[in-house]
Amino acid sequence: MRFAQVIVDVSAYPVDRPFDYLIPEDWEELIDIGCRVKVPFGPRNVLGFVVGIVAESDVPVEKIKPISEILDLESILTEEMLSLAKWLKHQTICYEIDALQVMLPGALRAKYEKYAVLLGEVPQLPQMLQPYFEKAKKVNLAQFEKANLLKPLKRAVKDGLVNIENEVKQKGQVKQVRKVQIYSREQIEEVIGQMGKRAPKQLALMEWMQDHAGAIVLPEQIYEAVQVTSSVLNSVIEKGAAAYIQEEVYRDPFTKEVVKTDFLQLTDEQDKALKKITEAIDEKRQETFLLHGITGSGKTEVYLQAIQRTIADGKEAIVLVPEISLTPQMTERFKSRFGDEVAVMHSGLSVGEKYDEWRKVQQGKVKVVVGARSAVFAPFKNLGLLILDEEHESTYKQEDSPRYHARDVAIWRGNYYNCPVVLGSATPALESFARAKKGVYTLLTLSQRAKNQALPTVQIIDMREQLQAGNRSMFSEPLMEALRDRLDKKEQTVLFLNRRGYSSFVLCRDCGTTVQCPNCDISLTYHRYQEKLKCHYCGHDEYIPETCPECLSENIRYFGTGTQKVEEEIHKLFPEARVMRMDVDTTKQKGAHEKMLDAFGRGEADILLGTQMIAKGLDFPNITLVGVLSADTALHLPDYRAAEKTFQLMTQVSGRAGRHNKLGEVYIQTYTPEHYAIQLSKDQHYTPFYEREMHTRHIAGYPPYYYIALIQVSHEDVMFAAEYAGRVAEYLRSNLSFNVSVIGPTTASIARLQNRYRYQCLIKYKVEPNLIPVLLQLIKLYRSEWIKKGIVLTVDLDPTMI
Ligand code: ADP
Ligand code: ZN
Ligand code: ZN
C-alpha cells in the first residue's frame, strides 16, 4: 500500500500541513510527486497537490480515504518548485497551497464550479425552480444566477430540499493539430514492393515521401506538393508508409514581425559589467549583481549578451520586467535577438495563451522567458541566469497571499541553480543599494549613456510663482513656450501626469462635498466618455448627480486634473496639436497600448499625454521635450517610500527625452521645488539622493534600518473590526520583546473598502527572533476562531503601502 501526502486547497484550516490519502492500486504507477489530484475533504471534493509518496502513514489505515481522481498524468510541479513553496510559506507566512498555486498559470489553478443538487422531490420545490430539476438532479448554479433565481434557491437550501456543491473544474486544454509522420525510406520501400503497379497516385505520393523520409508535415503540405486527395493519403497511411500523429501547437501571442538584430560593440563600462556576470556564469556561482546604470546607458544590451552566454552554455534565462504589456519595445528587443527561443508571459494574454507560453517553458521548447512578476516561477529545469529590470518597481511585490517579492524568489532560485542574478535600475531601491554598499550584492556601474548623448537639461518650475503671476492654467509659461517651439519644429513631446494621489472628482462648490463610493471611503472618479462616476477599488459606478446629495445645490461639477482635462486644455491652447492620450481608459483593449506607441513612433501625434504607464521603456528618436505637470502629487501620501518613488519616477520620465541624436529638454512643474527628491532628480544624482533618504529613514525608524510588518484586520461591522484589531495589538505587545514597537491599532489609509472596515497594527523591529512564531500563533488563533466571526486578518512582512 502506498500513500500520497497531499496539500489540499482549503484555506481556512488552522493547521497548514499535508494530509495522507490512499493511492488506489491501479494508480500507483500513474501518481507522481507534483501531480494534481482530487481528494475528499470533509463533505466535498477539493483539489490537492501530491508533495510526497510514502509506504507508511501515521494515520490508522481504516481512516485514510482514497484519492478520488487524477488530474495530471505528468507532474506539473518539479521538486524545486515544491521546496520553493515550502520556503515561501515560511518567508511570507502563507498557506502552502497558495504558494503552490501562484507558481502555475491561471489555467491550472483550482477552479470550482458550483452546482445545486436536488435532495428532495421536484414537486416540493417552489414552482419557478421546478423546470430546472426536471431533467437533471444537478444543475450549474450559473443558470439560476442568470435567471435571477438565487433567492428562491437559497430558501430551498434552507428547507433542506437542495444542496450546493463545489466541483473542481479542470482547465488547461492543450491545443493539438493532426500531422503526418513519414516513416523511413526502407519502410516505404517495403510498402511499395508489396503493392504492384496498380495505384499510380499512391506510388507518386510514396516516392515523394521517400524524399522526405522521417519528416513530420501537415496533410495540407502533402496535398499541395503531390496533388493528391485525402483518400490517397489515407490509403498510403493504412498500408504503413506513414502515420497520423497529434502534435501540440501553441497559440502565439506575439504576432508582430520582428527584424533580427545583431550584437552591439560594447562600451568599456558595459564590457566590464558583462565580464563580471559571465565570470559568475562560468564558475557556476550564485552572485547577485546590482547593475546601476543611468537611463540610456545600455543595461538592456548587457542583459542580452549575458543571456547569449547562458544559452550558449545550454542553460536558460528569465528576464523580469515591471509590467510587460506596458513595455512592448522591450519585448521586441528580446524577440529580435533570440527569435523563437523566447516565451512571453504577461497579464495582457488570454488564459489559453498564458498556458501555452508556460507549456513551451515546461517542455523545454524555449530558452528565455520575458515576463512580469509571476514569470519568476517559469518552470525551467536548468536555469543559468535571472534578470530583474527596473528592480525598484513596486509591481515586483505581490499584494495578495503569498505576499512575495520577485527579487527574493529570483535569488532563491539563483542559489538553487548556482547561477547569477542581475538586478538592473537607474534608481535602485534603497535597500538594494544599501546591500550593494555592504557587499551583499556586487555593484556594477554604467555612468555614461551608451551612445554618449548628453543627459537632457532639466528645468524645475515653481508653480506657486506662476499662480502669483496670475497664471491659473496647469501649464506654466516656460512649458507652454517649449511646447509651441516643438510644434513648430515638428518634434515630439511627452507630457506626464503623476496620477498617484490625484484624480478628478465631483465637488459641490457650495458645501464642498465630494461624491463618495457607497462601499468604500473614497471619492468617486469622474469618467468623461461614459459621463459616469466610478470607484477604482470596487468597480461601483453611477451617473453624475444633478444636485449635491448633501445640500441639494445645483452648483456641483467635476474638479481636478485628470488626463481628460489636460487633453481639453491642450486643445484650447494649441488647437493644431495632435494629441494622443494614454491612460487606463484608452488602453483597455488588448494590444491598444502597443498600437498607440507604434503610431506615436511613426509620428502620428505631436504630443503623447499619459500617466505612469508612459514613464518606462519609451525610446523614440524624435522626442525632444518631456513635461511633468505635477511632480509632487505623490509626495504627501501616507507611504514611507513617497520621496523615493517620486525621485524614481522623475528620473525615469526625464530619461525619455533626447535618447538619440537630438538633445532633450525636461520641464518639471511643482509646488515644492525645494524638496530634495525633486532637486536631486534634476541631474540624476542617485548617490546624494540615496544618502539623504537613508538619513531620513534612519531618523524615522523605517527600512532599511528597521524591518516592518503590517497586520490588517477587517470586518463589515466597525465595532468588531476595532475590537479585534485591539486584540491583535494587545497580543503582539505582550508576546514580542520590549525593544519591538507596536504601533496601533489605527484605521487603514482607506478606512473602509468594499464595505469592510479596516484597522491595522504596524510592527517595527531590528532583531526579533520571536516574530515568526508569535505571528504563527496569532494566525492559528485567527484561523480557528476569529475567521468564524467574519474577521479577515492579513499579515505582510514587507508592506509597500502603509
Ligand atoms: P537602458 O536600458 O540602460 O535605459 P538601453 O539598453 O535602452 O539603455 O540603451 C539605450 C540606447 O543605446 C538604445 O537605443 C540602445 O540600442 C543603444 N545602445 C546600447 N548599447 C550600445 C552600444 N554598446 N553601442 C551603441 N548603442 C548602444
Ligand atoms: Zn453641496
Ligand atoms: Zn468602492
XYZ file of N, CA and C and ligand atoms in Angstrom, residues 516-524 534-541 752-755, ligand 3:
64
model
N -19.033 60.271 -2.800
C -18.264 59.150 -2.283
C -18.820 57.817 -2.779
N -17.953 56.807 -2.779
C -18.407 55.458 -3.084
C -19.252 54.955 -1.917
N -20.402 54.329 -2.212
C -21.214 53.815 -1.100
C -20.560 52.642 -0.375
N -19.552 51.987 -0.982
C -18.921 50.818 -0.363
C -17.566 51.109 0.253
N -16.908 52.190 -0.209
C -15.540 52.458 0.234
C -15.426 53.920 0.666
N -14.485 54.202 1.539
C -14.279 55.588 1.933
C -13.345 56.279 0.955
N -13.849 56.551 -0.229
C -13.011 57.071 -1.308
C -13.921 57.879 -2.218
N -13.411 59.001 -2.713
C -14.221 59.777 -3.650
C -14.320 59.041 -4.982
N -15.465 59.144 -5.612
C -15.617 58.530 -6.930
C -14.886 59.378 -7.963
N -16.968 56.612 -11.074
C -16.561 55.232 -10.811
C -15.670 55.125 -9.592
N -15.761 53.976 -8.906
C -14.844 53.694 -7.809
C -13.739 52.795 -8.361
N -12.482 53.199 -8.180
C -11.370 52.427 -8.729
C -11.035 51.202 -7.885
N -11.671 51.109 -6.713
C -11.359 49.976 -5.843
C -12.361 48.841 -5.952
N -13.663 49.195 -6.041
C -14.645 48.101 -6.043
C -15.438 48.048 -7.340
N -15.221 49.029 -8.233
C -15.887 48.960 -9.523
C -17.281 49.569 -9.555
N -17.765 50.035 -8.400
C -19.087 50.680 -8.367
C -19.138 51.849 -9.359
N -20.224 52.003 -10.088
C -20.365 53.233 -10.885
C -21.783 53.782 -10.828
N -12.430 52.192 4.834
C -13.450 51.217 4.500
C -13.281 50.860 3.042
N -13.258 49.588 2.752
C -13.087 49.145 1.375
C -14.068 48.015 1.117
N -14.822 48.107 0.039
C -15.825 47.109 -0.296
C -16.667 46.739 0.925
N -17.102 47.766 1.608
C -17.977 47.604 2.766
C -17.348 46.920 3.968
Zn -15.861 51.380 -3.935
